[in-house]
Each structure stands twice: as structure tokens, then as C-alpha cells.
CSV table of C-alpha atoms and ligand atoms in Angstrom, one decimal:
chain,number,residue,atom,x,y,z
A,1,MET,CA,-4.3,-62.0,-16.9
A,2,ALA,CA,-7.2,-61.8,-19.5
A,3,PRO,CA,-10.5,-60.7,-18.2
A,4,ARG,CA,-13.0,-63.5,-17.8
A,5,TYR,CA,-16.7,-63.8,-18.9
A,6,LEU,CA,-19.6,-66.0,-18.0
A,7,ILE,CA,-22.7,-66.3,-20.1
A,8,GLU,CA,-26.0,-67.6,-18.6
A,9,THR,CA,-28.6,-68.6,-21.2
A,10,PHE,CA,-32.3,-68.9,-20.7
A,11,GLY,CA,-34.9,-69.8,-23.3
A,12,CYS,CA,-34.8,-71.1,-26.9
A,13,GLN,CA,-32.3,-72.4,-29.4
A,14,MET,CA,-32.1,-68.9,-30.9
A,15,ASN,CA,-30.9,-67.6,-27.5
A,16,VAL,CA,-28.4,-70.5,-27.2
A,17,HIS,CA,-26.9,-69.5,-30.5
A,18,ASP,CA,-26.9,-65.8,-29.6
A,19,SER,CA,-24.9,-66.8,-26.5
A,20,GLU,CA,-22.4,-68.7,-28.7
A,21,ARG,CA,-22.1,-65.6,-30.8
A,22,MET,CA,-21.5,-63.3,-27.8
A,23,ALA,CA,-18.9,-65.7,-26.4
A,24,GLY,CA,-17.1,-65.5,-29.7
A,25,LEU,CA,-17.2,-61.7,-29.7
A,26,LEU,CA,-15.9,-61.5,-26.2
A,27,GLU,CA,-13.1,-64.0,-26.9
A,28,GLN,CA,-12.2,-62.0,-30.0
A,29,ALA,CA,-11.9,-58.9,-27.7
A,30,GLY,CA,-9.4,-60.8,-25.4
A,31,TYR,CA,-11.8,-62.3,-22.8
A,32,GLU,CA,-11.5,-65.9,-21.6
A,33,ALA,CA,-14.3,-68.1,-20.4
A,34,ALA,CA,-14.7,-68.1,-16.6
A,35,LEU,CA,-15.2,-71.2,-14.5
A,36,ASP,CA,-18.1,-69.8,-12.7
A,37,GLU,CA,-19.6,-66.5,-11.4
A,38,ARG,CA,-16.9,-66.1,-8.6
A,39,ASP,CA,-14.2,-66.2,-11.3
A,40,ALA,CA,-16.0,-63.8,-13.8
A,41,ASP,CA,-15.2,-60.2,-14.5
A,42,VAL,CA,-18.3,-60.0,-16.8
A,43,VAL,CA,-21.6,-61.9,-16.3
A,44,VAL,CA,-24.0,-61.8,-19.3
A,45,ILE,CA,-27.5,-63.0,-18.5
A,46,ASN,CA,-29.2,-63.8,-21.8
A,47,THR,CA,-32.9,-63.7,-21.0
A,48,CYS,CA,-36.1,-65.1,-22.2
A,49,SER,CA,-39.5,-63.4,-21.9
A,50,VAL,CA,-41.8,-66.0,-23.5
A,51,ARG,CA,-43.5,-66.5,-20.1
A,52,GLU,CA,-43.7,-64.5,-16.8
A,53,HIS,CA,-41.8,-67.2,-15.0
A,54,ALA,CA,-39.0,-67.0,-17.5
A,55,GLU,CA,-38.7,-63.2,-16.8
A,56,ASP,CA,-38.6,-63.7,-13.0
A,57,LYS,CA,-35.5,-65.8,-13.3
A,58,LEU,CA,-33.6,-62.7,-14.3
A,59,TYR,CA,-34.4,-60.8,-11.1
A,60,THR,CA,-33.5,-63.9,-9.0
A,61,ARG,CA,-30.1,-64.1,-10.7
A,62,LEU,CA,-29.4,-60.4,-10.3
A,63,GLY,CA,-30.1,-60.7,-6.6
A,64,GLU,CA,-27.8,-63.7,-6.2
A,65,ILE,CA,-25.0,-61.9,-8.1
A,66,ARG,CA,-25.4,-58.9,-5.8
A,67,VAL,CA,-25.2,-61.1,-2.6
A,68,LEU,CA,-22.2,-62.9,-4.0
A,69,GLY,CA,-20.5,-59.5,-4.7
A,70,GLU,CA,-21.2,-58.4,-1.1
A,71,GLU,CA,-19.7,-61.7,0.2
A,72,THR,CA,-16.6,-61.8,-2.0
A,73,GLY,CA,-16.1,-58.0,-2.4
A,74,HIS,CA,-15.9,-58.7,-6.2
A,75,THR,CA,-18.9,-57.6,-8.3
A,76,PRO,CA,-18.6,-58.4,-12.0
A,77,VAL,CA,-19.8,-56.1,-14.8
A,78,VAL,CA,-23.4,-57.3,-15.4
A,79,ALA,CA,-24.9,-57.3,-18.9
A,80,VAL,CA,-28.5,-58.2,-19.5
A,81,THR,CA,-29.3,-59.3,-23.1
A,82,GLY,CA,-32.0,-61.2,-24.9
A,83,CYS,CA,-35.8,-60.8,-25.0
A,84,VAL,CA,-36.4,-59.2,-21.6
A,85,ALA,CA,-33.6,-56.7,-22.3
A,86,GLN,CA,-35.3,-55.8,-25.7
A,87,GLN,CA,-38.7,-55.7,-24.1
A,88,GLU,CA,-37.9,-53.6,-21.0
A,89,GLY,CA,-34.8,-51.6,-22.1
A,90,GLU,CA,-34.4,-48.6,-19.8
A,91,ALA,CA,-37.2,-49.8,-17.5
A,92,LEU,CA,-35.0,-52.6,-16.4
A,93,LEU,CA,-32.7,-50.2,-14.7
A,94,GLY,CA,-35.7,-48.7,-12.8
A,95,ALA,CA,-36.8,-52.2,-11.8
A,96,THR,CA,-33.5,-52.9,-10.2
A,97,ASN,CA,-33.0,-49.3,-8.8
A,98,GLY,CA,-30.2,-48.9,-11.4
A,99,ARG,CA,-27.7,-50.7,-9.2
A,100,LEU,CA,-27.4,-54.2,-10.5
A,101,ILE,CA,-27.1,-53.8,-14.2
A,102,ASP,CA,-24.3,-52.1,-16.2
A,103,VAL,CA,-25.4,-52.9,-19.7
A,104,VAL,CA,-28.8,-53.6,-21.3
A,105,LEU,CA,-28.4,-55.0,-24.8
A,106,GLY,CA,-31.2,-55.8,-27.2
A,107,THR,CA,-31.5,-58.9,-29.4
A,108,GLN,CA,-30.3,-57.1,-32.5
A,109,GLN,CA,-27.3,-55.3,-31.0
A,110,LEU,CA,-25.0,-58.3,-30.1
A,111,ARG,CA,-22.0,-56.9,-31.7
A,112,MET,CA,-21.9,-53.9,-29.4
A,113,LEU,CA,-21.3,-56.2,-26.4
A,114,PRO,CA,-17.5,-56.1,-26.1
A,115,ASP,CA,-17.3,-52.3,-26.3
A,116,LEU,CA,-20.1,-51.7,-23.9
A,117,VAL,CA,-18.8,-54.1,-21.2
A,118,ALA,CA,-15.3,-52.6,-21.6
A,119,ARG,CA,-16.7,-49.1,-21.1
A,120,ALA,CA,-18.7,-50.3,-18.1
A,121,THR,CA,-15.5,-50.9,-16.1
A,122,SER,CA,-14.9,-47.1,-16.0
A,123,ASN,CA,-18.4,-45.7,-16.7
A,124,PRO,CA,-20.6,-45.3,-13.6
A,125,PHE,CA,-23.7,-44.9,-15.7
A,126,PRO,CA,-25.4,-48.0,-17.1
A,127,GLU,CA,-25.8,-48.2,-21.0
A,128,VAL,CA,-28.9,-49.3,-22.9
A,129,ARG,CA,-28.8,-50.3,-26.6
A,130,ILE,CA,-32.0,-51.8,-28.0
A,131,ASP,CA,-32.4,-50.1,-31.3
A,132,PRO,CA,-33.7,-52.4,-34.1
A,133,GLN,CA,-31.3,-53.5,-36.8
A,134,ASN,CA,-32.1,-54.7,-40.4
A,135,ASP,CA,-28.7,-56.3,-40.9
A,136,VAL,CA,-28.9,-60.0,-40.0
A,137,SER,CA,-25.5,-60.9,-41.3
A,138,PHE,CA,-22.9,-62.2,-38.8
A,139,PRO,CA,-19.2,-62.7,-39.4
A,140,LEU,CA,-18.0,-66.3,-39.9
A,141,GLY,CA,-15.5,-67.9,-37.5
A,142,ILE,CA,-16.8,-66.0,-34.4
A,143,ALA,CA,-19.5,-68.1,-32.8
A,144,ARG,CA,-18.1,-70.3,-30.0
A,145,ARG,CA,-20.2,-73.4,-30.6
A,146,SER,CA,-21.3,-75.0,-27.3
A,147,ASP,CA,-22.0,-78.5,-28.8
A,148,PRO,CA,-19.4,-80.9,-30.3
A,149,VAL,CA,-21.9,-82.4,-32.8
A,150,LYS,CA,-24.6,-79.9,-33.7
A,151,ALA,CA,-24.3,-76.4,-35.1
A,152,TYR,CA,-27.0,-73.8,-35.0
A,153,VAL,CA,-27.3,-71.7,-38.2
A,154,THR,CA,-29.7,-68.8,-38.2
A,155,ILE,CA,-31.6,-68.3,-41.5
A,156,ILE,CA,-34.3,-65.8,-40.4
A,157,GLU,CA,-34.5,-63.3,-37.5
A,158,GLY,CA,-37.8,-61.9,-36.2
A,159,CYS,CA,-41.4,-62.5,-37.2
A,160,ASN,CA,-44.3,-60.6,-38.8
A,161,ASP,CA,-47.1,-63.0,-37.8
A,162,HIS,CA,-48.1,-61.4,-34.4
A,163,CYS,CA,-49.9,-64.5,-32.9
A,164,ALA,CA,-51.9,-63.0,-30.1
A,165,PHE,CA,-49.9,-64.6,-27.2
A,166,CYS,CA,-46.4,-64.2,-28.6
A,167,VAL,CA,-43.7,-61.7,-27.6
A,168,VAL,CA,-41.3,-62.6,-30.4
A,169,PRO,CA,-42.4,-59.9,-32.9
A,170,SER,CA,-41.8,-57.2,-30.2
A,171,THR,CA,-38.6,-58.7,-28.8
A,172,ARG,CA,-36.9,-60.0,-32.0
A,173,GLY,CA,-38.4,-57.5,-34.5
A,174,ALA,CA,-39.8,-57.7,-38.0
A,175,GLU,CA,-38.9,-60.7,-40.2
A,176,ARG,CA,-35.5,-60.4,-41.9
A,177,MET,CA,-34.0,-63.1,-44.1
A,178,ARG,CA,-30.3,-64.0,-44.1
A,179,ARG,CA,-28.5,-64.3,-47.5
A,180,LYS,CA,-28.3,-67.9,-48.8
A,181,GLY,CA,-24.6,-67.4,-49.6
A,182,GLU,CA,-23.8,-66.6,-46.0
A,183,ILE,CA,-25.9,-69.5,-44.7
A,184,LEU,CA,-24.1,-72.0,-46.9
A,185,ASP,CA,-20.7,-70.5,-45.9
A,186,GLU,CA,-21.6,-71.0,-42.2
A,187,VAL,CA,-22.7,-74.6,-42.9
A,188,ARG,CA,-19.3,-75.3,-44.5
A,189,GLU,CA,-17.5,-73.6,-41.6
A,190,ALA,CA,-19.5,-75.7,-39.1
A,191,VAL,CA,-18.7,-78.9,-41.0
A,192,ALA,CA,-15.0,-77.9,-41.2
A,193,SER,CA,-15.1,-77.5,-37.4
A,194,GLY,CA,-16.2,-81.1,-37.0
A,195,ARG,CA,-20.0,-80.5,-36.5
A,196,ARG,CA,-22.2,-83.2,-38.1
A,197,GLU,CA,-25.7,-82.0,-37.5
A,198,ILE,CA,-26.9,-78.6,-38.8
A,199,HIS,CA,-29.9,-76.9,-37.1
A,200,LEU,CA,-31.4,-74.2,-39.2
A,201,LEU,CA,-33.0,-71.6,-37.0
A,202,GLY,CA,-35.8,-69.0,-37.5
A,203,GLN,CA,-39.1,-68.1,-36.0
A,204,ILE,CA,-40.9,-69.4,-39.2
A,205,VAL,CA,-38.2,-71.2,-41.1
A,206,ASN,CA,-40.5,-72.4,-43.8
A,207,HIS,CA,-41.3,-68.8,-44.7
A,208,TYR,CA,-37.7,-68.4,-45.9
A,209,ARG,CA,-36.9,-66.8,-49.3
A,210,ALA,CA,-33.3,-66.0,-50.1
A,211,PRO,CA,-32.6,-62.2,-50.5
A,212,ASP,CA,-29.7,-63.1,-52.8
A,213,ASP,CA,-31.6,-65.7,-54.8
A,214,PRO,CA,-35.4,-65.0,-55.0
A,215,GLY,CA,-36.1,-68.4,-56.5
A,216,CYS,CA,-34.7,-70.1,-53.4
A,217,ASP,CA,-37.4,-70.9,-50.8
A,218,PHE,CA,-37.0,-73.1,-47.7
A,219,ALA,CA,-37.4,-76.4,-49.6
A,220,ARG,CA,-34.7,-75.3,-52.1
A,221,LEU,CA,-32.4,-74.2,-49.2
A,222,LEU,CA,-32.7,-77.7,-47.7
A,223,HIS,CA,-31.6,-79.2,-51.0
A,224,GLU,CA,-28.5,-76.8,-51.0
A,225,VAL,CA,-27.6,-77.6,-47.4
A,226,ASP,CA,-28.1,-81.3,-48.1
A,227,ALA,CA,-25.5,-81.0,-50.9
A,228,VAL,CA,-22.8,-79.6,-48.6
A,229,PRO,CA,-20.1,-82.3,-48.2
A,230,GLY,CA,-19.7,-83.6,-44.6
A,231,VAL,CA,-23.2,-82.7,-43.4
A,232,ALA,CA,-24.7,-85.9,-41.7
A,233,ARG,CA,-28.0,-84.6,-40.5
A,234,ILE,CA,-30.2,-81.5,-41.0
A,235,ARG,CA,-32.8,-80.3,-38.5
A,236,PHE,CA,-34.8,-77.1,-38.4
A,237,ALA,CA,-36.9,-75.0,-36.0
A,238,SER,CA,-39.5,-73.8,-36.2
A,239,PRO,CA,-41.8,-74.2,-39.2
A,240,HIS,CA,-45.4,-72.8,-39.1
A,241,PRO,CA,-48.2,-75.1,-40.2
A,242,ARG,CA,-49.5,-72.4,-42.6
A,243,HIS,CA,-46.3,-72.5,-44.7
A,244,THR,CA,-45.8,-76.3,-44.9
A,245,SER,CA,-45.8,-76.7,-48.6
A,246,ARG,CA,-45.8,-79.8,-50.9
A,247,PRO,CA,-42.2,-79.1,-52.0
A,248,LEU,CA,-41.2,-79.0,-48.3
A,249,ILE,CA,-42.8,-82.3,-47.6
A,250,GLU,CA,-41.1,-83.8,-50.6
A,251,ALA,CA,-37.7,-82.3,-49.6
A,252,ILE,CA,-38.0,-83.9,-46.1
A,253,ARG,CA,-39.0,-87.2,-47.8
A,254,ASP,CA,-36.3,-87.2,-50.5
A,255,LEU,CA,-33.2,-85.7,-48.9
A,256,PRO,CA,-31.3,-88.3,-47.1
A,257,ARG,CA,-29.7,-86.0,-44.6
A,258,VAL,CA,-32.9,-84.2,-43.6
A,259,CYS,CA,-34.1,-85.8,-40.4
A,260,LYS,CA,-37.5,-87.4,-40.5
A,261,HIS,CA,-38.8,-85.3,-37.7
A,262,LEU,CA,-41.1,-82.3,-38.0
A,263,HIS,CA,-41.9,-79.9,-35.2
A,264,LEU,CA,-45.4,-78.5,-36.1
A,265,PRO,CA,-46.6,-76.1,-33.3
A,266,VAL,CA,-50.4,-76.3,-33.1
A,267,GLN,CA,-50.9,-74.4,-29.8
A,268,SER,CA,-54.6,-75.5,-29.5
A,269,GLY,CA,-57.0,-78.2,-30.8
A,270,SER,CA,-59.9,-75.8,-30.9
A,271,SER,CA,-60.6,-73.7,-34.1
A,272,ARG,CA,-62.3,-71.1,-31.9
A,273,VAL,CA,-59.2,-70.7,-29.8
A,274,LEU,CA,-56.9,-70.8,-32.8
A,275,ALA,CA,-58.8,-67.9,-34.3
A,276,ALA,CA,-58.5,-65.9,-31.1
A,277,MET,CA,-54.7,-66.7,-31.1
A,278,ARG,CA,-54.5,-65.4,-34.7
A,279,ARG,CA,-52.9,-68.7,-35.9
A,280,ARG,CA,-54.6,-68.3,-39.3
A,281,HIS,CA,-55.5,-71.9,-39.6
A,282,THR,CA,-58.2,-74.2,-38.3
A,283,ARG,CA,-58.1,-77.5,-36.4
A,284,ASP,CA,-59.2,-79.3,-39.7
A,285,ASP,CA,-56.5,-77.4,-41.7
A,286,TYR,CA,-54.0,-78.8,-39.2
A,287,LEU,CA,-55.3,-82.3,-39.3
A,288,ARG,CA,-55.3,-82.3,-43.1
A,289,LEU,CA,-51.7,-81.2,-43.1
A,290,VAL,CA,-50.8,-83.9,-40.6
A,291,ASP,CA,-52.4,-86.5,-42.9
A,292,ASP,CA,-50.6,-85.1,-46.0
A,293,VAL,CA,-47.2,-85.1,-44.2
A,294,ARG,CA,-47.8,-88.7,-43.0
A,295,GLU,CA,-48.9,-89.8,-46.4
A,296,GLY,CA,-45.8,-88.2,-48.0
A,297,ILE,CA,-43.3,-89.2,-45.4
A,298,PRO,CA,-44.5,-92.5,-43.7
A,299,LYS,CA,-41.7,-92.6,-41.1
A,300,ILE,CA,-42.1,-89.0,-40.0
A,301,GLN,CA,-42.2,-88.3,-36.3
A,302,LEU,CA,-44.2,-85.2,-35.2
A,303,SER,CA,-43.8,-82.9,-32.2
A,304,THR,CA,-45.6,-79.8,-31.2
A,305,ASP,CA,-46.2,-76.8,-28.9
A,306,MET,CA,-49.5,-76.5,-26.9
A,307,ILE,CA,-50.9,-73.7,-24.7
A,308,VAL,CA,-53.7,-74.3,-22.2
A,309,GLY,CA,-55.8,-71.7,-20.5
A,310,PHE,CA,-55.7,-69.1,-23.3
A,311,PRO,CA,-58.3,-66.3,-22.6
A,312,GLY,CA,-61.8,-67.6,-23.2
A,313,GLU,CA,-60.7,-71.3,-23.5
A,314,THR,CA,-63.8,-73.3,-22.4
A,315,ALA,CA,-63.8,-76.9,-21.1
A,316,ALA,CA,-65.1,-77.9,-24.6
A,317,ASP,CA,-62.1,-76.1,-26.3
A,318,PHE,CA,-59.8,-77.9,-24.0
A,319,GLU,CA,-61.5,-81.2,-24.9
A,320,ASP,CA,-60.7,-80.4,-28.5
A,321,THR,CA,-57.0,-80.0,-27.5
A,322,LEU,CA,-57.1,-83.4,-25.9
A,323,SER,CA,-58.9,-85.1,-28.8
A,324,LEU,CA,-56.4,-83.6,-31.3
A,325,THR,CA,-53.5,-84.9,-29.2
A,326,ARG,CA,-55.0,-88.4,-29.3
A,327,ARG,CA,-55.8,-88.1,-33.0
A,328,VAL,CA,-52.3,-87.0,-34.1
A,329,GLY,CA,-50.1,-89.0,-31.7
A,330,PHE,CA,-47.1,-86.6,-31.2
A,331,HIS,CA,-43.8,-88.1,-30.3
A,332,SER,CA,-43.2,-85.1,-28.0
A,333,MET,CA,-44.9,-81.9,-26.9
A,334,PHE,CA,-43.9,-78.7,-25.2
A,335,SER,CA,-46.9,-77.7,-23.3
A,336,PHE,CA,-47.4,-74.5,-21.2
A,337,LYS,CA,-50.0,-72.6,-19.2
A,338,TYR,CA,-50.9,-69.3,-20.9
A,339,SER,CA,-49.4,-66.2,-19.2
A,340,PRO,CA,-50.2,-62.7,-20.5
A,341,ARG,CA,-47.1,-61.0,-22.0
A,342,PRO,CA,-46.4,-57.3,-22.5
A,343,ASN,CA,-46.7,-55.9,-26.0
A,344,THR,CA,-48.9,-58.8,-27.2
A,345,LEU,CA,-52.4,-58.5,-28.6
A,346,ALA,CA,-53.8,-60.9,-26.0
A,347,GLY,CA,-51.8,-59.2,-23.2
A,348,LYS,CA,-53.3,-55.8,-24.3
A,349,ARG,CA,-56.8,-56.8,-25.3
A,350,LEU,CA,-57.9,-60.1,-23.7
A,351,THR,CA,-58.8,-60.7,-20.1
A,352,ASP,CA,-56.8,-63.6,-18.6
A,353,ASP,CA,-60.0,-65.2,-17.5
A,354,VAL,CA,-59.1,-68.9,-17.0
A,355,PRO,CA,-58.3,-69.3,-13.3
A,356,GLU,CA,-54.8,-70.4,-12.5
A,357,THR,CA,-56.1,-73.5,-10.7
A,358,GLU,CA,-58.0,-74.5,-13.8
A,359,LYS,CA,-54.9,-73.9,-16.0
A,360,THR,CA,-52.9,-76.1,-13.7
A,361,ALA,CA,-55.6,-78.8,-13.8
A,362,ARG,CA,-55.7,-78.7,-17.6
A,363,ILE,CA,-51.9,-78.9,-18.0
A,364,VAL,CA,-51.8,-81.9,-15.7
A,365,VAL,CA,-54.4,-83.7,-17.7
A,366,LEU,CA,-52.7,-82.8,-21.0
A,367,GLN,CA,-49.2,-83.8,-19.9
A,368,SER,CA,-50.5,-87.1,-18.5
A,369,LEU,CA,-52.3,-87.9,-21.8
A,370,GLN,CA,-49.1,-87.0,-23.8
A,371,ARG,CA,-47.1,-89.2,-21.5
A,372,GLU,CA,-49.4,-92.1,-22.4
A,373,VAL,CA,-49.1,-91.4,-26.1
A,374,GLN,CA,-45.3,-91.2,-26.0
A,375,THR,CA,-45.0,-94.4,-24.0
A,376,ALA,CA,-47.1,-96.3,-26.5
A,377,LEU,CA,-45.2,-94.8,-29.5
A,378,HIS,CA,-41.8,-95.6,-27.9
A,379,ALA,CA,-42.9,-99.2,-27.1
A,380,ARG,CA,-43.3,-99.9,-30.8
A,381,GLU,CA,-39.5,-99.3,-31.2
A,382,VAL,CA,-38.5,-102.3,-29.1
A,383,GLY,CA,-36.8,-104.9,-31.2
A,384,ARG,CA,-36.0,-102.5,-34.0
A,385,VAL,CA,-32.6,-101.4,-35.2
A,386,VAL,CA,-32.4,-97.6,-35.5
A,387,ASP,CA,-29.5,-95.2,-36.5
A,388,VAL,CA,-28.4,-93.0,-33.6
A,389,LEU,CA,-26.1,-90.0,-33.9
A,390,VAL,CA,-24.2,-90.2,-30.6
A,391,ASP,CA,-23.9,-86.7,-29.2
A,392,ALA,CA,-23.2,-87.0,-25.5
A,393,ALA,CA,-21.7,-89.1,-22.7
A,394,SER,CA,-24.3,-90.2,-20.2
A,395,ARG,CA,-24.5,-88.1,-17.1
A,396,ARG,CA,-26.0,-91.0,-15.2
A,397,ARG,CA,-23.7,-93.9,-16.1
A,398,ARG,CA,-20.1,-93.4,-17.2
A,399,SER,CA,-20.3,-96.5,-19.4
A,400,ASP,CA,-23.2,-95.1,-21.3
A,401,VAL,CA,-23.6,-92.6,-24.2
A,402,SER,CA,-26.7,-91.1,-25.7
A,403,GLY,CA,-27.9,-89.7,-29.0
A,404,ARG,CA,-30.9,-89.1,-31.2
A,405,THR,CA,-32.7,-91.0,-33.9
A,406,SER,CA,-33.6,-89.2,-37.2
A,407,GLY,CA,-37.0,-88.9,-35.6
A,408,ASN,CA,-35.5,-86.9,-32.7
A,409,THR,CA,-36.0,-89.6,-30.0
A,410,VAL,CA,-33.3,-89.9,-27.4
A,411,VAL,CA,-31.6,-93.3,-27.2
A,412,ASN,CA,-29.3,-94.4,-24.4
A,413,LEU,CA,-26.8,-97.2,-24.9
A,414,PRO,CA,-23.6,-98.7,-23.5
A,415,GLY,CA,-20.7,-97.1,-25.4
A,416,ASP,CA,-17.6,-95.1,-25.5
A,417,PRO,CA,-17.4,-91.2,-25.4
A,418,GLY,CA,-15.2,-91.6,-28.4
A,419,TRP,CA,-18.4,-92.5,-30.3
A,420,ILE,CA,-19.6,-88.9,-30.0
A,421,GLY,CA,-20.2,-87.6,-33.5
A,422,ARG,CA,-20.6,-91.1,-35.0
A,423,THR,CA,-23.9,-92.6,-36.3
A,424,VAL,CA,-24.3,-96.1,-34.7
A,425,PRO,CA,-27.0,-98.7,-35.5
A,426,VAL,CA,-28.7,-99.5,-32.2
A,427,ARG,CA,-31.1,-102.4,-31.4
A,428,ILE,CA,-33.8,-101.1,-29.1
A,429,GLU,CA,-34.4,-103.2,-26.0
A,430,ARG,CA,-36.4,-101.0,-23.7
A,431,ALA,CA,-38.7,-98.0,-24.0
A,432,GLY,CA,-39.8,-95.3,-21.6
A,433,PRO,CA,-42.0,-92.2,-21.9
A,434,ASN,CA,-39.2,-89.9,-22.9
A,435,SER,CA,-36.4,-92.1,-24.3
A,436,LEU,CA,-35.3,-95.5,-25.4
A,437,TRP,CA,-32.5,-97.9,-24.3
A,438,GLY,CA,-30.6,-100.3,-26.6
A,439,VAL,CA,-27.3,-101.8,-27.5
A,440,ALA,CA,-25.0,-101.2,-30.5
A,441,ALA,CA,-26.0,-103.6,-33.3
A,442,GLY,CA,-23.2,-105.1,-35.4
B,1,LIG,S1,-45.3,-67.4,-35.7
B,1,LIG,FE1,-44.3,-68.1,-33.9
B,1,LIG,S2,-42.7,-66.5,-33.5
B,1,LIG,FE2,-44.2,-65.6,-34.9
B,1,LIG,S3,-45.7,-64.6,-33.6
B,1,LIG,FE3,-46.5,-66.7,-34.0
B,1,LIG,S4,-45.8,-67.9,-32.3
B,1,LIG,FE4,-44.6,-66.0,-32.3
């Protein structure tokens, strides 16, 4: 019987795609997907270290796997991958008394996984591989895509920006651009496998410049992906406000398959805090950009990331965050309390001086304001007919399906799972803070 693997993924889309790649590499090496941890010969925990809480999840899982092993007498090979693996390396073995982990694999060493887990079955000593890699190419036809409708395609790995709160430059390394030819080949491969929506991934996607075509920047790349037959929609994450050019705004406006949604992480509404975060733009720069984007693409929907409680953030700074949130009117927001991270400028140089209780109070106020904003924006959709790319059967009601508008809003409607992958015009009948409800129109 073929050995079985289980991959548990924490964190961002980049990690989800890395897990798809690791699943493909293991299957290419003769492994099969396990039903659950009891059935697994290999458990891969693909970790996230963007916040302390995210890191703690790893230790909890390791403990649970150890207990299960004691109960069942079957302990799988355990590989820890992702950003905590890259960040901690050998130290992870020390943190777990060297007993729970067989393989520690960094974010740039995915291809080593099958060999290392195979060796772990006979090697009593854990192996650690976290050396940086320049090569960002990845063979086609390997990734086991986890979604029937959307396909993640990496265009850039790593980041050189070193925002003061961010672990990414230390966990994913320096910025490396993927060859345009390889990106387009992967888009064609994804379309051939039945995927309709292409998600271009990178830490700062709009900083892209093709190593094999110096004249090709991100706006040009969008044009070339838009021209691939069979692509229905194109999304991308994440752009940086600093690199959002006129040609990019025009590409989003003019290219029919590029979704009219832009995720523009702002992180704070205070120019003083933005400077301390090393975001290299001010509040006014950001608001000017928002106005330019809205003027250029009237139907655009914006979303963002926001941090509260960054070192030194005063009540007045936080008020700036609230007023920017009201002024822009984001359709969605990922908001977090600041937590100091290893190997970051803020973690090393700034005192985490905003009390936890104050951070909690601020996040509650911000999320409640954002909920009001979203509810009001969604209410405007009632009575309209919008195109929805159906991507899932409802977990709540068997007779329902769900999907997203071009603006990235979730829409639920009565429908058949056979509609998954189809774009359906939907008349919106009801709106809530996080999604819409409607019926298929015509
Ligand atoms: S640009 Fe994004 S990924 Fe890069 S350091 Fe800043 S927050 Fe992190």
C-alpha cells in the first residue's frame, strides 16, 4: 500500500499554494493523500509566523500528534515547513526537545521534501534544510490544486521592503521574479485543468518585472494573462500602494477579465505611524491614490489590511485610522493587533508599548466601524443584477451555492453544484455585513 500524507496549512495564499506544490511532489514520489492524521504516514505542518498566535498553533498541533501517537501506537513522520520553519530552523528542534519533529524545511526548499521524509523513516536524527534559494522556477504539472475553480500562480517570491512589523523578508527571503514564459505556461496549464480564475501571487505583485522580458512590468503581464484563451477572471495579491502606477490602473479598467477589486494594504491611517512602519508613503499619498483609482475605475471595490497598537500609536493616531476607514469605505478589511515578531525592525528596536487591553479595545472599535461600512456598501447592491462566478456548494444549505462578484463580494444563491465554474447573473435580494443573497436572473 502506498504511504499516505496529510498537509495542514496555516496562513496566506502563498502557503496554500506551497502546500499544493508539496502535495504534488509527494504524489509524484508515490504517496497518496490520507483521510486524516490517524491514516497518515507523513504529516506536513505548513506554518505561518506573521503573528505570535499563528506560531503557537504549531506547538499545539505537535502536542496533539504526539498524544495521538501514544494512543494509537502509530506516530507519523512529522515535517514542519513554511515561515516558522524558515525563521526558527534548528531552534525548533530545541523548542520541542528534538522529539516531535523529523524534518524542518524552509520556504525555499520545497523540492527537498520527498527525499527528506523518505530518509526520516530510517534516520533517527531530524534534518533541517533552510538555506536560501535564488531559483523561483517550479516544474509544471506538479501542483495539486485544492480548488476546482481558482488557480494560484506565483510571480514573485520574497520581498526587499522590510516594513518594520513584517517577517516576510526574513522568512521568504529577498525578492526574486519568476520568468514570464513560465508564468504564462502555468496559466495555460491551469486553464487546461479546468480552472477559470487565475490568482497571481507575490508579496508586492505590482513590483513585478519579467527577467526574460525587461519591458514587461505587472501591467503588461496582466495584458498577457488576459490574452490566454479560457481565462475567465484574473485576481492578484498583494500590490503595494507605492507601486500602483497609472498603467496598472488602466489595465484593471480596460482588461475585461481583470476583476474590479483592488486589495491595497494601508496598515495605518496615521502618517506618523506609517513612517515608523517604514511604509514609505503618507496618509495623503494613500488617499490621493484611492481617488485616482476610483476616478480611473468607477466600479472598483477596495479592501485593505490594518494594524492597531503599533509601537507608539497614540489615541490620535488611532483616530486617524478610523477617519481613513470612514473616508475610503473599504468593502473588506483584514485587521490585526500588532504583535512583535523576531527578525523585524520593530521587534528588534521598538518597545511594544501599547497595552494589550488597549490594543483589544482599538481592534473592537475598528472592526465594529468596518462592519457598519460593509453593511452600508452591501445594502446598495440590493435590486441589482451582478455576475457571480460560482465556486462552491453551500456548507449551510444543500440547495444553495456561493461564489464571488468581480468586486470579490461573496454571494449566496439557490443553485446546483453543477454550476461550479460557471458565471451566473444574480439578482441581489438581501445584504449582510459579509455577503449578499440573491437568485439567478434569467
Ligand atoms: S511590502 Fe508587504 S511583504 Fe514586504 S515587508 Fe512590507 S508588509 Fe512585508
